[in-house]
Coordinates of C-alpha atoms (C1' of nucleotides) in Angstrom, one line a residue:
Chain A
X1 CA 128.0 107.5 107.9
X2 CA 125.3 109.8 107.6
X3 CA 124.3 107.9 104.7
X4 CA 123.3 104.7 107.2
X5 CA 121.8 107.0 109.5
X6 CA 119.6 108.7 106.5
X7 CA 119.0 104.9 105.8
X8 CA 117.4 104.0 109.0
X9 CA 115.5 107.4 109.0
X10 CA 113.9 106.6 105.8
X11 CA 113.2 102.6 106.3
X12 CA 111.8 103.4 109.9
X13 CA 110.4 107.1 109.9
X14 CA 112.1 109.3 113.1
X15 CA 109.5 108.1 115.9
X16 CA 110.6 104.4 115.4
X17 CA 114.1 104.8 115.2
X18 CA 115.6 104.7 118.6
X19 CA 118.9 106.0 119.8
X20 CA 120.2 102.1 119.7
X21 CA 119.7 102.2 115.9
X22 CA 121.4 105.3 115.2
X23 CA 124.4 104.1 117.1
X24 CA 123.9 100.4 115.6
X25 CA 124.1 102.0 111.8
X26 CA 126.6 104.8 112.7
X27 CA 128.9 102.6 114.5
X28 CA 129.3 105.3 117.3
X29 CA 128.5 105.8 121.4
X30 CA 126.2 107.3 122.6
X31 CA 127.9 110.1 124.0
X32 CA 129.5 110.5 120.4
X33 CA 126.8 111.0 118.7
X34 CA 125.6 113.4 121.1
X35 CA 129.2 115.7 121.2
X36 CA 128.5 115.8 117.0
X37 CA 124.8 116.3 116.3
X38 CA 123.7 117.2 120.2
X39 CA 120.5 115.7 119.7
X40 CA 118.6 113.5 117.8
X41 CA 116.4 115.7 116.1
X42 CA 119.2 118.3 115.3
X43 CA 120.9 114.6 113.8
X44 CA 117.6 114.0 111.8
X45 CA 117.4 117.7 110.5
X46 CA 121.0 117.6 109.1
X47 CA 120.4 114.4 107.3
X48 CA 116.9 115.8 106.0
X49 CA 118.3 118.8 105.0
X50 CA 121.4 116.9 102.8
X51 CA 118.6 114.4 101.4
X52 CA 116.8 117.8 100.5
X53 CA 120.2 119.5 98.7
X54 CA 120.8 116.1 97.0
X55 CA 117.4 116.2 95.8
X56 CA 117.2 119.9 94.6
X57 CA 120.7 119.2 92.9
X58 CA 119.9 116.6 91.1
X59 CA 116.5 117.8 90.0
X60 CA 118.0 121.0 89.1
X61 CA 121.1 119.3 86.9
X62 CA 118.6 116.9 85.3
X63 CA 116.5 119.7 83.8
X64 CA 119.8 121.6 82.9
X65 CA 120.7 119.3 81.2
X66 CA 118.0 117.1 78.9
X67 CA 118.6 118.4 75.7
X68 CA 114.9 118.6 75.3
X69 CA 113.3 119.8 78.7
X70 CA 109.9 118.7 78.6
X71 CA 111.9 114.8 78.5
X72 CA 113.3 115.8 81.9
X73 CA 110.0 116.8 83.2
X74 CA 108.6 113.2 82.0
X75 CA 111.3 111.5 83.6
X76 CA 110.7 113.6 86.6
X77 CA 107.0 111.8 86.9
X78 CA 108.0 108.5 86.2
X79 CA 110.7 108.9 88.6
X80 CA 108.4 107.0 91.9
X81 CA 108.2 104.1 89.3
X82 CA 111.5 104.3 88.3
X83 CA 113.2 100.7 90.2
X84 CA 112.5 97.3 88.4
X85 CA 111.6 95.8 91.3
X86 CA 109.2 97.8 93.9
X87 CA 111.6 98.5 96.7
X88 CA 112.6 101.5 96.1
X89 CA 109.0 102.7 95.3
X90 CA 108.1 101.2 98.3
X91 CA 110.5 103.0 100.3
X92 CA 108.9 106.3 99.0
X93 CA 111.0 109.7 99.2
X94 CA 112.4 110.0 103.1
X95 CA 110.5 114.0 103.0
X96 CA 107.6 113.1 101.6
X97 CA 107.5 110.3 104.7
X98 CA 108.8 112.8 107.1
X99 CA 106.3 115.8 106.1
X100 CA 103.6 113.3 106.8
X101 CA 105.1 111.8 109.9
X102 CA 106.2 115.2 111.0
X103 CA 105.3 118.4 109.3
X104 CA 101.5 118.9 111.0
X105 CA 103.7 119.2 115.2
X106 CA 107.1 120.1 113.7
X107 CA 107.7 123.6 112.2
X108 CA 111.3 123.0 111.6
X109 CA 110.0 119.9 109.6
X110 CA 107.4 121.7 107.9
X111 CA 109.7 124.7 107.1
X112 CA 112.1 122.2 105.3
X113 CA 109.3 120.9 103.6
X114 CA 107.6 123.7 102.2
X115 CA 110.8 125.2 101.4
X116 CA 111.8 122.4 99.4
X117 CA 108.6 122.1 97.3
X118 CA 108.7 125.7 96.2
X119 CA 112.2 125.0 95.1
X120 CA 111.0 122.1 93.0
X121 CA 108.2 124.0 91.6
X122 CA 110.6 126.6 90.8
X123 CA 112.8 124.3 89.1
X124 CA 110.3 122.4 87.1
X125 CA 108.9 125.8 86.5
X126 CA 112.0 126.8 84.6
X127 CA 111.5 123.5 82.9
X128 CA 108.2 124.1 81.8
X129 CA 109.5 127.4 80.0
X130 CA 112.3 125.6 78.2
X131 CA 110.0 123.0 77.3
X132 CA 107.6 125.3 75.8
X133 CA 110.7 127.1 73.9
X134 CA 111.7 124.5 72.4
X135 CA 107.9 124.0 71.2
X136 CA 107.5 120.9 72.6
X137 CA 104.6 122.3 75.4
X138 CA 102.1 124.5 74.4
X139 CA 103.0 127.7 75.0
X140 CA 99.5 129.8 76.3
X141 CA 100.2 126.9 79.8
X142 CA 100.7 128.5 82.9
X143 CA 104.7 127.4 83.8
X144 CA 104.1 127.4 87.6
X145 CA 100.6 126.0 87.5
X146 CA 102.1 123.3 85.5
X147 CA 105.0 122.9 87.5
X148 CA 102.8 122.3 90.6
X149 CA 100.1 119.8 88.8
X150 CA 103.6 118.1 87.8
X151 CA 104.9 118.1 91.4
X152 CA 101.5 117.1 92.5
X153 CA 100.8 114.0 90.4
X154 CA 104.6 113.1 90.7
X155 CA 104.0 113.0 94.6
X156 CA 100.5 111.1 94.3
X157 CA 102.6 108.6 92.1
X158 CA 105.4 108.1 94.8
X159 CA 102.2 107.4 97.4
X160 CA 100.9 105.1 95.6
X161 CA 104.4 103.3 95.2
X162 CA 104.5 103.1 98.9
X163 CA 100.5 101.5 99.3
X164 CA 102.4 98.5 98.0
X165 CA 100.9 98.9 94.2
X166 CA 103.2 96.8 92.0
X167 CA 105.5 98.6 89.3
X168 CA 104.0 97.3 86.4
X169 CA 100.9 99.4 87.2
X170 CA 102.6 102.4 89.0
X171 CA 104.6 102.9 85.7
X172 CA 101.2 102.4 83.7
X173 CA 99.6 105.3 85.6
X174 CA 103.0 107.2 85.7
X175 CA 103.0 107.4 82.0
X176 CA 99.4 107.8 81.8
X177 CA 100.1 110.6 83.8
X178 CA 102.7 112.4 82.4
X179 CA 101.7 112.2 78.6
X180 CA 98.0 113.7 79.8
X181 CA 99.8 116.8 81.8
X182 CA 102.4 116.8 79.3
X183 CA 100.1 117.1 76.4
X184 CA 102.5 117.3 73.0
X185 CA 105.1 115.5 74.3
X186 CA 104.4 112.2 73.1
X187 CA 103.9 113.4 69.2
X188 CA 107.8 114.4 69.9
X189 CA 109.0 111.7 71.4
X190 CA 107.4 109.6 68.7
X191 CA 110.2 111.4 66.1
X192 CA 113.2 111.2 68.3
X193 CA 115.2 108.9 68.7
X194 CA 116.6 108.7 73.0
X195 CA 118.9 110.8 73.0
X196 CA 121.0 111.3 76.4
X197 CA 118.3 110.1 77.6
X198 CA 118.7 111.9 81.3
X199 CA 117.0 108.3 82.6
X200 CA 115.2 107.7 85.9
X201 CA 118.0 109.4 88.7
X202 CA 118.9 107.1 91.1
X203 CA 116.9 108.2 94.1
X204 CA 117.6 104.8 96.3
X205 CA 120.5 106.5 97.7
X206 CA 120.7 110.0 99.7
Chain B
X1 CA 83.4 108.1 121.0
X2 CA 85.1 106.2 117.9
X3 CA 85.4 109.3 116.8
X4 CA 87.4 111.0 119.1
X5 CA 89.6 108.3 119.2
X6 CA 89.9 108.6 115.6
X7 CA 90.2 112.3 115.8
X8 CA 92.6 111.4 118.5
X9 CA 94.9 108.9 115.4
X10 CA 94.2 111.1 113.0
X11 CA 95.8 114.5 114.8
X12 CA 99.0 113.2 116.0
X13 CA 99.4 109.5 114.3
X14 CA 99.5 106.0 115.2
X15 CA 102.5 106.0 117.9
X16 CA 102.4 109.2 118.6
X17 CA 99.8 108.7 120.1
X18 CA 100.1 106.9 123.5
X19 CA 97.0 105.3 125.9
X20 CA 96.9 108.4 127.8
X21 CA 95.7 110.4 125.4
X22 CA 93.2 107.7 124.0
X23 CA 92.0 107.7 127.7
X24 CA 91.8 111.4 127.7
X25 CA 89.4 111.5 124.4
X26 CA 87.4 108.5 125.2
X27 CA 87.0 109.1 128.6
X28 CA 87.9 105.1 129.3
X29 CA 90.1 103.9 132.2
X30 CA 93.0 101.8 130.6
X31 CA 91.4 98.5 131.7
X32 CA 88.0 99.1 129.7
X33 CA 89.8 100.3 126.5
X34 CA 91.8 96.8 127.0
X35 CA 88.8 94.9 127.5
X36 CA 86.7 96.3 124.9
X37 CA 89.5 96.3 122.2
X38 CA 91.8 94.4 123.4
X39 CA 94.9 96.2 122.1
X40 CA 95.6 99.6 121.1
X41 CA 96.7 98.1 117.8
X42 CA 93.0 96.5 117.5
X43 CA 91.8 99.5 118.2
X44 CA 93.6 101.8 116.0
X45 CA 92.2 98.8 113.2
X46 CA 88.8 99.5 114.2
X47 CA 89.1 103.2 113.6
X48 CA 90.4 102.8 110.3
X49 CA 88.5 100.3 109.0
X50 CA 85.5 102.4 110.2
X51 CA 87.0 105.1 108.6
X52 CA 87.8 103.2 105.0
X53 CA 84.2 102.4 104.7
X54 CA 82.6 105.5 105.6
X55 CA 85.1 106.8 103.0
X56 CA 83.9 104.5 100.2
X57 CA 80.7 104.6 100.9
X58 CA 80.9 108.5 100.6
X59 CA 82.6 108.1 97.0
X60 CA 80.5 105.6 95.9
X61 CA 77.5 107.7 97.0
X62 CA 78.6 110.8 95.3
X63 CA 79.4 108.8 91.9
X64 CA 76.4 107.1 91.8
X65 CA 74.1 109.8 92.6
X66 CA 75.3 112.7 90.7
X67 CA 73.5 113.1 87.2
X68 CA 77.0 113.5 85.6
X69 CA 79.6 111.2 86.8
X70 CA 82.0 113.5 85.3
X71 CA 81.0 115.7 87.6
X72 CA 81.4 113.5 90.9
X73 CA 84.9 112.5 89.4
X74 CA 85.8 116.7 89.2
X75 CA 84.7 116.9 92.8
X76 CA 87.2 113.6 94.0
X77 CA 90.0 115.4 92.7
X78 CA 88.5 118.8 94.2
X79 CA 88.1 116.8 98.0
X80 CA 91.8 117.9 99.1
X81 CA 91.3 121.7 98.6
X82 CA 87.8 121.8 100.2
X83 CA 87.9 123.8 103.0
X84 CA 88.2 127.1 103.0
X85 CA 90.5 127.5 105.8
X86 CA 93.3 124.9 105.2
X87 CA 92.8 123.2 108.3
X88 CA 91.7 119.8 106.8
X89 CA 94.1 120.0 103.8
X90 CA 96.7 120.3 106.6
X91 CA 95.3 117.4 108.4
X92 CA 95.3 115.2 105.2
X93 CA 93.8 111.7 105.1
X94 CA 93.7 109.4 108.0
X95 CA 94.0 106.5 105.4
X96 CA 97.1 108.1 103.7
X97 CA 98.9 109.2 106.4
X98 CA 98.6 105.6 108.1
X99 CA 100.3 104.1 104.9
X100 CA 102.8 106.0 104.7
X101 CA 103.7 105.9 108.7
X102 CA 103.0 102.4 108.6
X103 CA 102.4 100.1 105.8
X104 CA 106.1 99.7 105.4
X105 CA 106.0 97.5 108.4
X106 CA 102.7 96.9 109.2
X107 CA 101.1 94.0 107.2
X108 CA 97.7 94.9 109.0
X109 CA 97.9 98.2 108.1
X110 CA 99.2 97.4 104.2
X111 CA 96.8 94.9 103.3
X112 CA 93.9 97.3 104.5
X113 CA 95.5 100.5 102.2
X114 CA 96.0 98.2 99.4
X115 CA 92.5 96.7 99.4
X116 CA 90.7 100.3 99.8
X117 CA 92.7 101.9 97.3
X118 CA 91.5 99.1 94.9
X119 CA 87.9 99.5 96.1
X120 CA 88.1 103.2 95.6
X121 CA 90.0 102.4 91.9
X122 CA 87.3 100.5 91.1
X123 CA 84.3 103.2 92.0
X124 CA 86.4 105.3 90.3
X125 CA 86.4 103.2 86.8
X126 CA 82.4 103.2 87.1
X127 CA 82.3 106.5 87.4
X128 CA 84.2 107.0 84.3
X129 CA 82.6 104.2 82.5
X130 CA 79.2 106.5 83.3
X131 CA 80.6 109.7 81.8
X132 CA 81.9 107.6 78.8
X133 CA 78.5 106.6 78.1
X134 CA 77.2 110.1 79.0
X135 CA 79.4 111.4 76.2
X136 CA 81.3 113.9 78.8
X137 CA 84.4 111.6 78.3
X138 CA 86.3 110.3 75.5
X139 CA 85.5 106.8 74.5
X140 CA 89.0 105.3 73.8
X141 CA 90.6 106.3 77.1
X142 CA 90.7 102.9 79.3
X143 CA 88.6 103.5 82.7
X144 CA 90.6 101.3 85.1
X145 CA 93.6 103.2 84.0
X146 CA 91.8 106.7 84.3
X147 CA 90.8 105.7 87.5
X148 CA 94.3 105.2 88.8
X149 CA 95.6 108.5 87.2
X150 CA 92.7 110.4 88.7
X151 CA 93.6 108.7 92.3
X152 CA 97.0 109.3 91.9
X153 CA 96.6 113.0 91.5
X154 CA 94.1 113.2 94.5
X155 CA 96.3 111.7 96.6
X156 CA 99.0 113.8 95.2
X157 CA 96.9 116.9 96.0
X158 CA 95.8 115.8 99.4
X159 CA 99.9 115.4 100.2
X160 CA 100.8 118.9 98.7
X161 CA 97.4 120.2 101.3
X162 CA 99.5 118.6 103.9
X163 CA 102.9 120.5 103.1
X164 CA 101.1 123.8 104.3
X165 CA 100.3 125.0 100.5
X166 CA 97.9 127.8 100.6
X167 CA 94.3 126.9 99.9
X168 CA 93.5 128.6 96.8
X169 CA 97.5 127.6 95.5
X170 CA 96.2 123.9 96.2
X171 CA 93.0 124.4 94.7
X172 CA 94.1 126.0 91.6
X173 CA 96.0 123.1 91.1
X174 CA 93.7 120.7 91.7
X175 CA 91.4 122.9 89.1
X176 CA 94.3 121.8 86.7
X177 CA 94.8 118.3 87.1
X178 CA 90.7 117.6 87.2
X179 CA 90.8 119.7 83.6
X180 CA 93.9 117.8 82.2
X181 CA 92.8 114.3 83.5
X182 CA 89.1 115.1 82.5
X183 CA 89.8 117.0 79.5
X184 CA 86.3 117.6 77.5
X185 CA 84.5 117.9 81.2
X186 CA 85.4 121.6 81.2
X187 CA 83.5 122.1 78.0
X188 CA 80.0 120.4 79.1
X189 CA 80.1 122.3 82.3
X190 CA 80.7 125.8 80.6
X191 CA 77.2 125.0 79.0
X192 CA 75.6 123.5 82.0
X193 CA 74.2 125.0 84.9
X194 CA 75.1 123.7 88.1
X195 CA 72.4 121.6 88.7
X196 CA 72.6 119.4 92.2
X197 CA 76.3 119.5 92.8
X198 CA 77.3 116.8 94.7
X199 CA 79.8 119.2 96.3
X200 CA 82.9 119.0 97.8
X201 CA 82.3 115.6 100.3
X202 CA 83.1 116.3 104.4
X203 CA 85.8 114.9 105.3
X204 CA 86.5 116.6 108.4
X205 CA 84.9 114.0 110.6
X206 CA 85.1 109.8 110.6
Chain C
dC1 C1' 159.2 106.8 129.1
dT2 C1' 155.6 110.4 131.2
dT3 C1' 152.0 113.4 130.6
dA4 C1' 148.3 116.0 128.6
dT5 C1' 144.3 115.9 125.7
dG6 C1' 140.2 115.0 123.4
dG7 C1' 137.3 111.7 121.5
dT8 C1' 134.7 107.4 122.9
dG9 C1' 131.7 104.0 125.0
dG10 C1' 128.5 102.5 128.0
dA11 C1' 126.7 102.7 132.8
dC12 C1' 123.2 105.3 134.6
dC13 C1' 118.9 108.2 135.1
dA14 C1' 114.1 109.8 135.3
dA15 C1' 110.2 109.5 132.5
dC16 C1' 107.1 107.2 129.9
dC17 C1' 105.6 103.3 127.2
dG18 C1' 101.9 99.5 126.4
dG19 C1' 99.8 96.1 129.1
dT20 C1' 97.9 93.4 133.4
dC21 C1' 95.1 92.9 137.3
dA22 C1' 92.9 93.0 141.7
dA23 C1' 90.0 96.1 144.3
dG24 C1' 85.9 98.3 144.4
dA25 C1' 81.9 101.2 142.4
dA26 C1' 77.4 100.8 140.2
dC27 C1' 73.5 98.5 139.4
dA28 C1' 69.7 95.0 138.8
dA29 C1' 67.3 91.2 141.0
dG30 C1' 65.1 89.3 144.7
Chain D
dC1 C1' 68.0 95.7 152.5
dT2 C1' 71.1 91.8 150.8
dT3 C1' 73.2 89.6 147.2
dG4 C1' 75.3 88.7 142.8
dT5 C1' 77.1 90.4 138.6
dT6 C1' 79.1 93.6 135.5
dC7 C1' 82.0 97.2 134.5
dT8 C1' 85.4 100.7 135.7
dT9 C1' 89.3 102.3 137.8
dG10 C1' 94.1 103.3 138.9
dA11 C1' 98.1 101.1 141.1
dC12 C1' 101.5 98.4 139.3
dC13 C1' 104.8 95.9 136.1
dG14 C1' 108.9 95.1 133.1
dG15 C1' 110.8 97.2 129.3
dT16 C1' 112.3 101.0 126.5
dT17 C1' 112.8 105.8 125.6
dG18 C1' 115.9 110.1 124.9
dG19 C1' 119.5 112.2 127.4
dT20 C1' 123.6 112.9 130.9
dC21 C1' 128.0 112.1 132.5
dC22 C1' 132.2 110.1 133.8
dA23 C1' 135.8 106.5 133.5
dC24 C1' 138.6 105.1 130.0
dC25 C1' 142.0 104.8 126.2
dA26 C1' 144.4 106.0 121.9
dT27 C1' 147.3 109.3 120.5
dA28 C1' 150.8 112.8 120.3
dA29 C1' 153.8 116.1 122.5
dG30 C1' 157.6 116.7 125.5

DNA sequence: CTTATGGTGGACCAACCGGTCAAGAACAAG
DNA sequence: CTTGTTCTTGACCGGTTGGTCCACCATAAG
């Protein structure tokens, strides 16, 4: 249930979703609603905040577990182009859309926020440093300053998903992207075969 | 006056803002907003379109007159950490954060993003066709493409300014990705002085 | 069966929304 | 000054908002 009411959050940003929605999705009175969450921000933080755990968790497990790190971070940039057709890019990521709706005259918002893209950082960070043990990164790179030019590009990239650019060309410049800030990865990737390839995670769903 | 209105849409977005407050910062009764406009939608059009083409014409201006476009191209990827105080990095891009609240379900709104973030794409591409020929950039890399990588990041950058990142954070990564998406720039400009640089453009005001 | 209980739905509220419109202020022409 | 025209104002409208609250009902205990 929180699911539909993440869903209407993300497809209509907080402003436009009214009260009526949230019990339209959720199935539930008005007065319910109110007796569970108390209010509909305190409703839209919880589902933010699970969005944001779901996202750390998965980031964090797909790094942990690429057998070559540096593929996760690649897969981490083409992520926003990740769908074969452009919905899902075009949907965006439901904090990126809320930081923008939100974070500038809503601390709680902006605390979430911030808190979630140091986490990221952190994680890709750690990804950077496996990456560059396993050789495949050059090893004189700074792991957070790469972490947040990763983080930063990977962002821009789910952006322009949501301008309405079509995939072909988001994936284009996602690649472009990732083999430039991911410099030796491609002479790698050229000798490997996929293996477990960690794919694009499913990011359509919260 | 346009421009406190845009101020106005700019501060606390489209529907958060209601005709009070564009009353209260154009100093307008209701009825001649209504009459002059015709609709706060119409309006909000006007700002932004006004705003998209002051924009433009700023890039366009910076590529064309700088004596290496390599240069200009370094200082677009620079714009989002410009200020010293993060005040406009928190603020972001008027353009940007319209798309994201709205393009979704504004076609208005869309078809305007899409069209300036083509137009800006394609000032972009000259610029690096100029540093190609200057011999600042490599020769094989394909401009259009470039151009879209280097907008990506920017907008990436300007989204991370409006997460509350730390000026000198956002602007060491934006020295990064400028580096990594530019990559022989670095080495004219340690042999060059600084001569007219275009700087980082204002983009404080509409 | 009766009764107690707690979760539920929707009537209801004041406040505010975007938008309309008629009354009147300001001003130029004669 | 009178007159005619333009522009501005704020009262007003129906509709919608987020939020409150109470009547109701399904369930389970006795």
């Amino acid at each position: 249930m929180l699911r539909a009411v993440c869903d209407q959050f993300w497809d209509a940003g907080y402003t436009a979703t009214s009260l009526q929605d949230l019990m339209r999705v959720s199935n539930l009175g008005k007065g319910s609603l109110y007796a569970a969450f108390g209010d509909k921000h305190e409703l839209f933080l919880q589902v933010l905040r699970r969005y944001v755990a779901s996202l750390d968790r998965t980031l964090r497990r797909s790094i942990d577990s690429a057998p070559r790190a540096v593929e996760a971070l690649h897969s981490f940039v083409m992520m926003p182009a990740g769908d074969p057709d452009g919905v899902a890019a075009r949907r965006g990521c439901l904090l990126a859309n809320s930081t923008t709706e939100l974070a500038a005259t809503d601390p709680a918002v902006a605390a979430e926020a911030r808190q979630a893209y140091e986490g990221m950082t952190a994680v890709l960070a750690d990804g950077v440093r496996s990456a560059q043990a396993q050789g495949d990164l050059s090893a004189s790179a700074d792991p957070v300053g790469t972490a947040r030019a990763l983080l930063a590009a990977q962002q821009g990239l789910t952006f322009m998903g949501r301008t309405g650019m079509d995939v072909e060309t988001l994936a284009a410049t996602a690649r472009s992207l990732a083999t430039e800030l991911l410099p030796t990865s491609a002479d790698h990737r050229d000798s490997m075969s996929p293996p477990h390839d960690p794919g694009v995670p499913d990011r359509t769903r919260c």
